[in-house]
PDB file of C-alpha atoms in Angstrom:
ATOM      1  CA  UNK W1046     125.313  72.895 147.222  1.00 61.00           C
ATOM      2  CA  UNK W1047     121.335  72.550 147.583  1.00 59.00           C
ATOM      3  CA  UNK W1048     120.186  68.909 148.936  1.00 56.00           C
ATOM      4  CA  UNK W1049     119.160  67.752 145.594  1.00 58.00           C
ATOM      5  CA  UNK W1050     122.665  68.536 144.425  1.00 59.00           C
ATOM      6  CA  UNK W1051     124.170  66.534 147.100  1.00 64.00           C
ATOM      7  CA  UNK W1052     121.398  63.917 146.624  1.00 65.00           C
ATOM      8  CA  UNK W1053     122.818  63.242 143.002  1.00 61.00           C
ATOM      9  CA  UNK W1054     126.097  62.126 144.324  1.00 71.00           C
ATOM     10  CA  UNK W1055     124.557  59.436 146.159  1.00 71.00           C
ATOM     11  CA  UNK W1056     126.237  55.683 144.506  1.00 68.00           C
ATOM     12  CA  UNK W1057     123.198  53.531 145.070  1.00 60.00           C
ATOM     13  CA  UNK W1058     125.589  50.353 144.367  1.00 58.00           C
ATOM     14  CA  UNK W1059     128.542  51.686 145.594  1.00 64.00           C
ATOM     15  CA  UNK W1060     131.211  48.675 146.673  1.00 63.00           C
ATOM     16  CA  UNK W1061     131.929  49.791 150.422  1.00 68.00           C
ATOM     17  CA  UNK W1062     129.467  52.644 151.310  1.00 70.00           C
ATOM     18  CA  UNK W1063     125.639  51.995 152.044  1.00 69.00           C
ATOM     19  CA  UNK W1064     123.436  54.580 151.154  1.00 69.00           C
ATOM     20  CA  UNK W1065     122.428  55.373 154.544  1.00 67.00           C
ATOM     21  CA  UNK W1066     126.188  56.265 155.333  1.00 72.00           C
ATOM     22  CA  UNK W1067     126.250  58.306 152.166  1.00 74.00           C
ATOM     23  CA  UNK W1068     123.597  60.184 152.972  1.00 73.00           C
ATOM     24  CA  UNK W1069     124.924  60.556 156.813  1.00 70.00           C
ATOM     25  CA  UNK W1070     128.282  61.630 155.377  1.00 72.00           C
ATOM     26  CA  UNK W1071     126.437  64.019 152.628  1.00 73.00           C
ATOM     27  CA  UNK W1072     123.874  65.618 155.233  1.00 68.00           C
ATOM     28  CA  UNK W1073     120.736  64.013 153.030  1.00 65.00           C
ATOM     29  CA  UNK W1074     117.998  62.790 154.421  1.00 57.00           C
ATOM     30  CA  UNK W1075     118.202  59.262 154.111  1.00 55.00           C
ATOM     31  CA  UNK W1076     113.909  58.555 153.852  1.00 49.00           C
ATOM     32  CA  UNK W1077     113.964  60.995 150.895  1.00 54.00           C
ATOM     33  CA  UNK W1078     115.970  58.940 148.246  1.00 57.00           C
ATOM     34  CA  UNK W1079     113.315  55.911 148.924  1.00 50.00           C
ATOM     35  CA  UNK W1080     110.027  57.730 149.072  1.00 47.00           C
ATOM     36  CA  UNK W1081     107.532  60.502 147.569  1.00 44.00           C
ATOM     37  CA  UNK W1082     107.997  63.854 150.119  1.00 41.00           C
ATOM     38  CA  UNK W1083     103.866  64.815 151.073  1.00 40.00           C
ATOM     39  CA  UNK W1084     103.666  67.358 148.635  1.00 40.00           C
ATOM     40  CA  UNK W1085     105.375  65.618 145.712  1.00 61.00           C
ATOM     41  CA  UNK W1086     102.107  63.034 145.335  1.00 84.00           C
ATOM     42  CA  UNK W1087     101.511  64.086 141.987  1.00 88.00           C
ATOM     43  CA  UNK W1088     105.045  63.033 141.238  1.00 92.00           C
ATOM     44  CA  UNK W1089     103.966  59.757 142.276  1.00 92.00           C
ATOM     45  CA  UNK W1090     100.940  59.605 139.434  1.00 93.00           C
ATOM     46  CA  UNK W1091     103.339  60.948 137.210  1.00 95.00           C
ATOM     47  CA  UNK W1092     105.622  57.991 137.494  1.00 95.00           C
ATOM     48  CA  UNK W1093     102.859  55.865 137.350  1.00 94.00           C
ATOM     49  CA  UNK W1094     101.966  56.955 134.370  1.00 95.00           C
ATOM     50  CA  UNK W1095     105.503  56.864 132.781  1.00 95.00           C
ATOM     51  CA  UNK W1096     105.704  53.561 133.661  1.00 95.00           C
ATOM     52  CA  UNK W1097     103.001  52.677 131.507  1.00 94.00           C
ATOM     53  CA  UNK W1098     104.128  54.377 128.588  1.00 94.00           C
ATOM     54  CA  UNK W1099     107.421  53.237 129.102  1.00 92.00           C
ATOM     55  CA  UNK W1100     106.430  49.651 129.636  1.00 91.00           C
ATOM     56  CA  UNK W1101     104.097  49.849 126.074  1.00 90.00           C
ATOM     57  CA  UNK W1102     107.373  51.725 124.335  1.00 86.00           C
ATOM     58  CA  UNK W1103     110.412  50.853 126.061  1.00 85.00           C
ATOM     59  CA  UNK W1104     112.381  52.701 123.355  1.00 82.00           C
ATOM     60  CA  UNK W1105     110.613  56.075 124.045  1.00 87.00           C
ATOM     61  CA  UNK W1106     113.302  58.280 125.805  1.00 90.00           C
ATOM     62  CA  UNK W1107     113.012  61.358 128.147  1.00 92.00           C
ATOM     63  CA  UNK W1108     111.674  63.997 125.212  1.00 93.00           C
ATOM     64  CA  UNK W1109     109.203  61.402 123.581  1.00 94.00           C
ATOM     65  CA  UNK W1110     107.782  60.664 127.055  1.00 95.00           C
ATOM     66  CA  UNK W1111     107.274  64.089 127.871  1.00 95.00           C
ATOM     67  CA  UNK W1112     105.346  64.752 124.731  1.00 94.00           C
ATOM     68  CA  UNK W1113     103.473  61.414 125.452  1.00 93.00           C
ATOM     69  CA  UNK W1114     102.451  63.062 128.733  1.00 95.00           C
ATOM     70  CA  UNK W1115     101.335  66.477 127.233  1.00 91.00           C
ATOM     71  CA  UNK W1116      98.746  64.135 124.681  1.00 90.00           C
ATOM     72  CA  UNK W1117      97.601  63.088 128.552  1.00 90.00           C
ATOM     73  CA  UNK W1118      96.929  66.926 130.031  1.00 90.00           C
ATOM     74  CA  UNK W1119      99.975  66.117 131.875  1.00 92.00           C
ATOM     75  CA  UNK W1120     102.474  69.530 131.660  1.00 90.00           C
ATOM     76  CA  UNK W1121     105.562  69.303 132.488  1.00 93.00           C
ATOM     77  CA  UNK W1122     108.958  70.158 131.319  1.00 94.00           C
ATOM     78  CA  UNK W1123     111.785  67.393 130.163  1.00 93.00           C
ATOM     79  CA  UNK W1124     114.380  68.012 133.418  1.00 94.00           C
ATOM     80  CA  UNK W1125     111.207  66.987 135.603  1.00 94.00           C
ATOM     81  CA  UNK W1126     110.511  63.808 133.783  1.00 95.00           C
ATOM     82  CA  UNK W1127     114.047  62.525 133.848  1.00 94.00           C
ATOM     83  CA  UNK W1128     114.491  63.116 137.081  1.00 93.00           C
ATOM     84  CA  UNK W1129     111.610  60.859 137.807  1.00 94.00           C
ATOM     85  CA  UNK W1130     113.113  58.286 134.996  1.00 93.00           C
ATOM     86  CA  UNK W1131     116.234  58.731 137.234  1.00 91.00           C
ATOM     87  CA  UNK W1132     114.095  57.423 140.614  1.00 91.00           C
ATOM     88  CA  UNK W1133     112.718  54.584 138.403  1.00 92.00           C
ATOM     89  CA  UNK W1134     115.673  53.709 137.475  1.00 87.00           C
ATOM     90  CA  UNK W1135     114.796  53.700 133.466  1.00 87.00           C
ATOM     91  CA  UNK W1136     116.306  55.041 130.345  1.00 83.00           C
ATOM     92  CA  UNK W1137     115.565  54.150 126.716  1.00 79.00           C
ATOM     93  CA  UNK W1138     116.403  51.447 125.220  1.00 65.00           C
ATOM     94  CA  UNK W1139     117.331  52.172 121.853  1.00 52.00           C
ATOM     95  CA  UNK W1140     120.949  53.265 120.498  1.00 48.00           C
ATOM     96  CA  UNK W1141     121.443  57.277 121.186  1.00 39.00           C
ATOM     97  CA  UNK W1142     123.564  59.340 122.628  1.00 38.00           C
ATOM     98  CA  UNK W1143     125.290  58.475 125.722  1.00 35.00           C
ATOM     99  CA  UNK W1144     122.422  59.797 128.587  1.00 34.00           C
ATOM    100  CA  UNK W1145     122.633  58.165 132.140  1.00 37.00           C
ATOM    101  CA  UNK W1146     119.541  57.122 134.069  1.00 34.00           C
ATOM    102  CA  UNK W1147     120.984  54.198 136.287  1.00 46.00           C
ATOM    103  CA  UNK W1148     124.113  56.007 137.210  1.00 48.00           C
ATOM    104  CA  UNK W1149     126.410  53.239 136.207  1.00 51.00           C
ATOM    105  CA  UNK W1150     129.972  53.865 138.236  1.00 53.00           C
ATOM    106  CA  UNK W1151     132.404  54.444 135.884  1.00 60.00           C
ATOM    107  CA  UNK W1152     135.337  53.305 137.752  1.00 67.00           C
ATOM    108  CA  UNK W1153     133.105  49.386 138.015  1.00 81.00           C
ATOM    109  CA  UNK W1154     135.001  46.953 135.073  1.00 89.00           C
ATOM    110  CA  UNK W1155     132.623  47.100 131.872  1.00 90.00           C
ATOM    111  CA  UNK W1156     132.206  43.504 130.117  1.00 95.00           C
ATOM    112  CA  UNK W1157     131.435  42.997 126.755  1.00 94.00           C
ATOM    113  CA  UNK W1158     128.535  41.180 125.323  1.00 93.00           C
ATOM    114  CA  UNK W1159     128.824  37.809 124.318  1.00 94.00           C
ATOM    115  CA  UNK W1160     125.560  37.080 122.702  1.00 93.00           C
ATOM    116  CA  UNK W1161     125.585  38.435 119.742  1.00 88.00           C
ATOM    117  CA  UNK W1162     125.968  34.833 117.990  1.00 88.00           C
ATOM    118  CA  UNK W1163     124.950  32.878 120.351  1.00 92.00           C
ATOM    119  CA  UNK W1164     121.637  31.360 120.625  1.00 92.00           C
ATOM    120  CA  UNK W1165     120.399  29.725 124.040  1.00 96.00           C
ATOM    121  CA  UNK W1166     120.539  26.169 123.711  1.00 96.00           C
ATOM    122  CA  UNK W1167     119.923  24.381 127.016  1.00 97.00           C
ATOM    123  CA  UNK W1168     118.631  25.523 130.289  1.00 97.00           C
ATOM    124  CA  UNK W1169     121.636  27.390 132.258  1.00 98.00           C
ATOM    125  CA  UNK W1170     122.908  28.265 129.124  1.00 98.00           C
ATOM    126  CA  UNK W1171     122.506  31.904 129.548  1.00 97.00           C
ATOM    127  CA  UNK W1172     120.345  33.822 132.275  1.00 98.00           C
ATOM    128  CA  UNK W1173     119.620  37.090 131.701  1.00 97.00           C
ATOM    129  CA  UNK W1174     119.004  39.847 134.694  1.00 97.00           C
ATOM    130  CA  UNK W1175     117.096  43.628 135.057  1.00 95.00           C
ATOM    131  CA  UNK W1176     115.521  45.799 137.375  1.00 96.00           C
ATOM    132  CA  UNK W1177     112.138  47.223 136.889  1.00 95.00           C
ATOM    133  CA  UNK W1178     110.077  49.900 138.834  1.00 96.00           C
ATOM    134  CA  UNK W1179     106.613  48.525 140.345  1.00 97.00           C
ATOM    135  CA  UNK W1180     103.882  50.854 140.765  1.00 94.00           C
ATOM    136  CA  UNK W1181     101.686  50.537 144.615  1.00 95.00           C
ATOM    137  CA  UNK W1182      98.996  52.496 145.144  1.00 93.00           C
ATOM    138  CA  UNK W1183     100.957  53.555 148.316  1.00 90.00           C
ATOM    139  CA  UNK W1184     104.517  54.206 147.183  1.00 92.00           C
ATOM    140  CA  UNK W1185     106.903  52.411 144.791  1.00 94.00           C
ATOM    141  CA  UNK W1186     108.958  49.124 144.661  1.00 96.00           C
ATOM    142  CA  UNK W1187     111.682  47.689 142.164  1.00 97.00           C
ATOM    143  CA  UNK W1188     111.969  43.879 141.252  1.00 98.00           C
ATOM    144  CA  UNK W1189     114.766  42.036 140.212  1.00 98.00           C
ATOM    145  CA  UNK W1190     114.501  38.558 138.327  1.00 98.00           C
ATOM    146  CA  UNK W1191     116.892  35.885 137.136  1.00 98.00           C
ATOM    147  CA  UNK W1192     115.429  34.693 133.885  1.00 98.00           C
ATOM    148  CA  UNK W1193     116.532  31.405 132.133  1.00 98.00           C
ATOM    149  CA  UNK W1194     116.330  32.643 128.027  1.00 97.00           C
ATOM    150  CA  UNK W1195     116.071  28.676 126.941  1.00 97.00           C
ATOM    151  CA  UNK W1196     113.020  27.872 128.658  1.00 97.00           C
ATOM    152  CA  UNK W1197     111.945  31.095 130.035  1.00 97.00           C
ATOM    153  CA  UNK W1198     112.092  29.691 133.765  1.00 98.00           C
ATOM    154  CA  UNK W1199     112.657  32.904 136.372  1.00 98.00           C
ATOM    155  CA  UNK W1200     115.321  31.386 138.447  1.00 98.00           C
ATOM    156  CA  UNK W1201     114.295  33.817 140.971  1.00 98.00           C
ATOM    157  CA  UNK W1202     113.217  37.162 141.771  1.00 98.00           C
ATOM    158  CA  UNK W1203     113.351  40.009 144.318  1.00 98.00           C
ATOM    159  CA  UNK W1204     111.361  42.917 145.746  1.00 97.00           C
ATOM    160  CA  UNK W1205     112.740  46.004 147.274  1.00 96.00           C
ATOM    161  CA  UNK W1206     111.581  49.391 148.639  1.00 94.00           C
ATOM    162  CA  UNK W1207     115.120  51.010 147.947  1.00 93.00           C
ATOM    163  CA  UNK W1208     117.406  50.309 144.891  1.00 93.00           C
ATOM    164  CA  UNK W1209     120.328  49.812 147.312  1.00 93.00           C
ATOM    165  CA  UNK W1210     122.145  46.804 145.791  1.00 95.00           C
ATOM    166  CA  UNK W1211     121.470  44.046 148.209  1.00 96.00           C
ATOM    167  CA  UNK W1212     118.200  42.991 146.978  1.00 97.00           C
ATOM    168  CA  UNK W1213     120.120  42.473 143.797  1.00 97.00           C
ATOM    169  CA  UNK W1214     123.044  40.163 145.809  1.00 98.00           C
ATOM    170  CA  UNK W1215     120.463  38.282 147.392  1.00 98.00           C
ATOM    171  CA  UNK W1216     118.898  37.858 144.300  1.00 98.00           C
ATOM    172  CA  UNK W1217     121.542  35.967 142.699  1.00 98.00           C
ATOM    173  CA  UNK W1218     122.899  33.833 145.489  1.00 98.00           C
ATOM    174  CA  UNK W1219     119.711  32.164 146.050  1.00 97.00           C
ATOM    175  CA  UNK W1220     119.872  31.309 142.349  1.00 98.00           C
ATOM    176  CA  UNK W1221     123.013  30.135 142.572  1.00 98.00           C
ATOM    177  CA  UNK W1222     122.928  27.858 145.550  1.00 96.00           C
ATOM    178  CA  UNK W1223     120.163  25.546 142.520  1.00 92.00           C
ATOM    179  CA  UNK W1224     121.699  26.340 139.608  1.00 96.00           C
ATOM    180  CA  UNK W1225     124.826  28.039 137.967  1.00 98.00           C
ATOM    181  CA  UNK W1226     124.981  29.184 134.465  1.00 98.00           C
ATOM    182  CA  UNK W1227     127.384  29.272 132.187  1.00 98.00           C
ATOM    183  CA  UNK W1228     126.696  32.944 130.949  1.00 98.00           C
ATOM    184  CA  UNK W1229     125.519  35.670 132.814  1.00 98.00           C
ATOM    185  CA  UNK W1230     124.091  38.636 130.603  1.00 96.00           C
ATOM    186  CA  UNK W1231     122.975  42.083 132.470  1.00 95.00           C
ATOM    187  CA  UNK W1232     122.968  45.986 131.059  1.00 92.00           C
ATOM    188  CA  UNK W1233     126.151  48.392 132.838  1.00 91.00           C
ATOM    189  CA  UNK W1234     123.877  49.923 135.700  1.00 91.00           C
ATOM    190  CA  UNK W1235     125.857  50.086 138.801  1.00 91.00           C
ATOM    191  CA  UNK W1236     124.198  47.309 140.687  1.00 94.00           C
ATOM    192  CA  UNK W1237     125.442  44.383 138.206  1.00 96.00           C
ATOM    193  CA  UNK W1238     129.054  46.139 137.573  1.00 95.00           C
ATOM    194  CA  UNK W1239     129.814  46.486 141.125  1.00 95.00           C
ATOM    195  CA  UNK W1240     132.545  44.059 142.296  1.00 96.00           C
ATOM    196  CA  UNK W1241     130.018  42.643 144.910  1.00 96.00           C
ATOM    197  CA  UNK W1242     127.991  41.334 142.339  1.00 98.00           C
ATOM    198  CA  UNK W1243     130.853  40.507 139.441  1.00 98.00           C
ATOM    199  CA  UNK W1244     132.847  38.293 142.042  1.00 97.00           C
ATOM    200  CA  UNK W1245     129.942  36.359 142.805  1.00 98.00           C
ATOM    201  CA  UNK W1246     129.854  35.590 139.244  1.00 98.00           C
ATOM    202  CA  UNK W1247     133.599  34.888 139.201  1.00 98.00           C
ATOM    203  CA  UNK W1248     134.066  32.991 142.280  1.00 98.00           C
ATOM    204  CA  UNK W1249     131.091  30.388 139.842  1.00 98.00           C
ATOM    205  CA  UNK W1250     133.258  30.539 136.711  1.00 98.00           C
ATOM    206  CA  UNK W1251     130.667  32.170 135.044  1.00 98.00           C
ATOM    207  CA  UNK W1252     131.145  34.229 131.876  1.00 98.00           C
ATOM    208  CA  UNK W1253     129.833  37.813 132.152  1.00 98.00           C
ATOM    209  CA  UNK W1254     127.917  39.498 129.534  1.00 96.00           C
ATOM    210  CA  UNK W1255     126.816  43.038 129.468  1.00 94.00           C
ATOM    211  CA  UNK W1256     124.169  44.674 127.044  1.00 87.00           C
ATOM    212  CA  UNK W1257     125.442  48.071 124.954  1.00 76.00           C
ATOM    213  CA  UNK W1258     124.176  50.937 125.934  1.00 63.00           C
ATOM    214  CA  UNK W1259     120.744  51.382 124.901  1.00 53.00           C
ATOM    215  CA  UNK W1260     120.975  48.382 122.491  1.00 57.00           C
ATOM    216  CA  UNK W1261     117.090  47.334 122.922  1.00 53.00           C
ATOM    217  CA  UNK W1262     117.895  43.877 121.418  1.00 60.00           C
ATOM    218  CA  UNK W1263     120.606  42.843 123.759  1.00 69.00           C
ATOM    219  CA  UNK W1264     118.432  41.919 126.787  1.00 79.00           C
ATOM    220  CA  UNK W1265     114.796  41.472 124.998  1.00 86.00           C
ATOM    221  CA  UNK W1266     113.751  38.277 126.673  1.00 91.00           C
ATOM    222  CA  UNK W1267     113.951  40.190 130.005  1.00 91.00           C
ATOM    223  CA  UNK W1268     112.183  43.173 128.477  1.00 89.00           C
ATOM    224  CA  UNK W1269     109.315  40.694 127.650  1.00 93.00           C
ATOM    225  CA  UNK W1270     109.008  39.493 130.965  1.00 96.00           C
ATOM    226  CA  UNK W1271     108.580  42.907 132.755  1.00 96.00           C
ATOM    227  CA  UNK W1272     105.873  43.749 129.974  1.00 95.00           C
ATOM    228  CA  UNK W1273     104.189  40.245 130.625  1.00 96.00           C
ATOM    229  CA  UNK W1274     104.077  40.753 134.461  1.00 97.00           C
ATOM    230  CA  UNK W1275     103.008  44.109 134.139  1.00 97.00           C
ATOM    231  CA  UNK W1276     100.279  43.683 131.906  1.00 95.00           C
ATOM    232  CA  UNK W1277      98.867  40.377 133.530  1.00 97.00           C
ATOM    233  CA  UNK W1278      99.440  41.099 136.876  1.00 97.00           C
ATOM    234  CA  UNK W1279     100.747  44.696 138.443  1.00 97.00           C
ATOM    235  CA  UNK W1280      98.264  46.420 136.380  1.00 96.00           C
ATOM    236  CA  UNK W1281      95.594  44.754 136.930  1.00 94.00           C
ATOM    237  CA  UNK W1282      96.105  44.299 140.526  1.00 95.00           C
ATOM    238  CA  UNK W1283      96.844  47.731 141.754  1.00 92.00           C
ATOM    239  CA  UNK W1284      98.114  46.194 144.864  1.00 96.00           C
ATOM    240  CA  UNK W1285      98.070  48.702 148.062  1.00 95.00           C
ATOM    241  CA  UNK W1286     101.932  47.999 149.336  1.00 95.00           C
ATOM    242  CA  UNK W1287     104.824  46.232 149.861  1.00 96.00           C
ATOM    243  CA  UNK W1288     103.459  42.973 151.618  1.00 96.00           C
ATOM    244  CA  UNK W1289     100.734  42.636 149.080  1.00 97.00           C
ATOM    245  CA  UNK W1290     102.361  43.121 146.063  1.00 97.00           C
ATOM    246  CA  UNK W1291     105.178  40.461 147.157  1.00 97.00           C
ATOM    247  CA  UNK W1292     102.137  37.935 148.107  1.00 98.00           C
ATOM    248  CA  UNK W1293     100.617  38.726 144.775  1.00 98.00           C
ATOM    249  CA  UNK W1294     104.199  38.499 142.781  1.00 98.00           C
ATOM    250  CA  UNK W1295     104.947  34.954 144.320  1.00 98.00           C
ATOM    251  CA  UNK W1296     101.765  33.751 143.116  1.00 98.00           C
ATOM    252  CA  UNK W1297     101.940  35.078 139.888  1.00 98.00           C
ATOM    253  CA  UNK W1298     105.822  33.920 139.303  1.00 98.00           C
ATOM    254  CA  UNK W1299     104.540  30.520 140.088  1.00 98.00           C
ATOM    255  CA  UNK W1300     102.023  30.858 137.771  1.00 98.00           C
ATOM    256  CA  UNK W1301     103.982  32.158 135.414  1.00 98.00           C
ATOM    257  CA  UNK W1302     106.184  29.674 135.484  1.00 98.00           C
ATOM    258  CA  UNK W1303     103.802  26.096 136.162  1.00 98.00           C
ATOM    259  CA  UNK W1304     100.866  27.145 134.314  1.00 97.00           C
ATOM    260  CA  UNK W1305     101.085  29.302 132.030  1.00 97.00           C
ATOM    261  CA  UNK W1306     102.018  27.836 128.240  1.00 95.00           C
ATOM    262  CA  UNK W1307     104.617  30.104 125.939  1.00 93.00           C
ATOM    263  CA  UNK W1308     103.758  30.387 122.354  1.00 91.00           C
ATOM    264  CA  UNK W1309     107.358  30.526 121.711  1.00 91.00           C
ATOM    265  CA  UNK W1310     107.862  26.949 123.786  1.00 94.00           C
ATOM    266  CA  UNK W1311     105.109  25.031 121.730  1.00 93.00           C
ATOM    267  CA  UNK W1312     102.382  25.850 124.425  1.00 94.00           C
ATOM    268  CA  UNK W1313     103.923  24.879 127.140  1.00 97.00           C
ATOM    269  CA  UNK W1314     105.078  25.891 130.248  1.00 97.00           C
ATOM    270  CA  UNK W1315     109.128  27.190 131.020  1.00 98.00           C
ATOM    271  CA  UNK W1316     108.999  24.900 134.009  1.00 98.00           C
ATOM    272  CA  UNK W1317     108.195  21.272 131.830  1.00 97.00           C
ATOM    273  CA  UNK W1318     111.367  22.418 129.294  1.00 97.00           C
ATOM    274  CA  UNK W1319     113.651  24.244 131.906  1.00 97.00           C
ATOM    275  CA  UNK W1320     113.548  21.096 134.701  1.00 95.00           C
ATOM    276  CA  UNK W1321     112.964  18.369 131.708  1.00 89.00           C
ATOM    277  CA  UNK W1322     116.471  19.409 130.409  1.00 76.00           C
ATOM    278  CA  UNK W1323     118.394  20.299 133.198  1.00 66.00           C
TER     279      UNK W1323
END
């Protein structure tokens, strides 16, 4: 079995093993799940560049990007570019054929979604949770973010250099320790159907609601935020690393969430209707 091989077994929210002791117990190197080897730097551009195209057309899957990439002089064939979709932790969102980016276990409990007729009503009505890839100009992060769908409030948010699942755990306890929900709505990746993460949400009486797979529509107000802070901030910023893109993040989010007026709230910010009403 070659080392990519045994990297593909790795369970990046598995319930008792870290990755590290994965990768001890599968003889991988543990630095090259988290980071671009020397030579693979034009991997990292690559991903950069998917990200934008994937952030403009979230519903563009692993052939359509490709082809996007080819319009850009950038050659190279559809295994490649899901195996970078696979590091970013991204997958179309539109309904197709069963593919797997996220690796969702399938031995974790599946929940169904509970939104279809329901309509957020009041702050901590429903939250809504996702992961997203963040470009540095040195390297890659992901962010996580707790986002309130009444009054668009992020509850709060998370950066990590690894997609190992605390960041995720963390995430959601500080949210939890202001405010509980009564519905908790997430897509089937393995970080939000582990049991780690599920029994938090149990142990608050909280309802748990997962997206379809690929249904685009299930978790759009989270989709909206990651194309907001993307376009207005991480883009623009092209922050170095990790320190300054979490500096630059916590100003934003505040920003974001103080200042910034929602057409969809009448103009005005998620912080006067989330704390008004709650």
């Amino acid at each position: 079995m070659t080392h990519r091989e045994r990297k593909d077994l790795i369970e990046r929210a598995h319930p008792t093993l870290s990755i590290s002791r994965q990768a001890t117990l599968l003889d991988v190197s543990r630095a090259s799940l988290y980071t671009t080897p020397k030579g693979d730097s034009q991997d990292k551009r690559i991903m950069d560049r998917i990200d934008r195209i994937y952030t403009k057309h979230p519903f563009l899957g692993s052939r359509k990007i490709r082809m996007a990439l080819d319009d850009e002089g950038i050659f190279i064939c559809r295994d490649h570019v899901r195996r970078l979709m696979r590091i970013m932790d991204i997958e179309a969102i539109y309904p197709k054929k069963r593919f797997n980016t996220s690796q969702p276990d399938n031995q974790h409990k599946k929940y169904p979604y509970l939104l279809a007729n329901i309509t957020a009503a009041y702050p901590n009505h429903i939250w809504g949770t996702d992961i997203t890839y963040v470009r540095l100009e040195s390297g890659w992060a992901y962010l996580v973010a707790l986002l309130d769908w009444y009054s668009r409030y992020v509850i709060a948010w998370q950066l990590s250099e690894t997609l190992e699942i605390e960041f995720c755990l963390e995430n959601l306890e500080r949210a939890l320790k202001e405010r509980v929900p009564l519905i908790h709505n997430s897509d089937q990746g393995s970080h939000f159907t582990s049991p780690r993460y599920t029994d938090l949400l149990t142990a608050h009486d909280i309802q748990i609601s997962m997206d379809g797979r690929g249904r685009c529509m299930d978790n759009i107000f989270t989709e909206r935020l990651w194309r907001t802070v993307k376009y207005e901030d991480i883009f623009l910023k092209s922050y170095q690393d990790f320190g300054e893109v979490r500096a630059g993040l916590a100003d934003y989010f505040h920003f974001y969430n103080y200042e910034r007026p929602h057409q969809s709230l009448r103009y005005r910010t998620p912080a006067e209707i989330y704390f008004k009403m709650s």
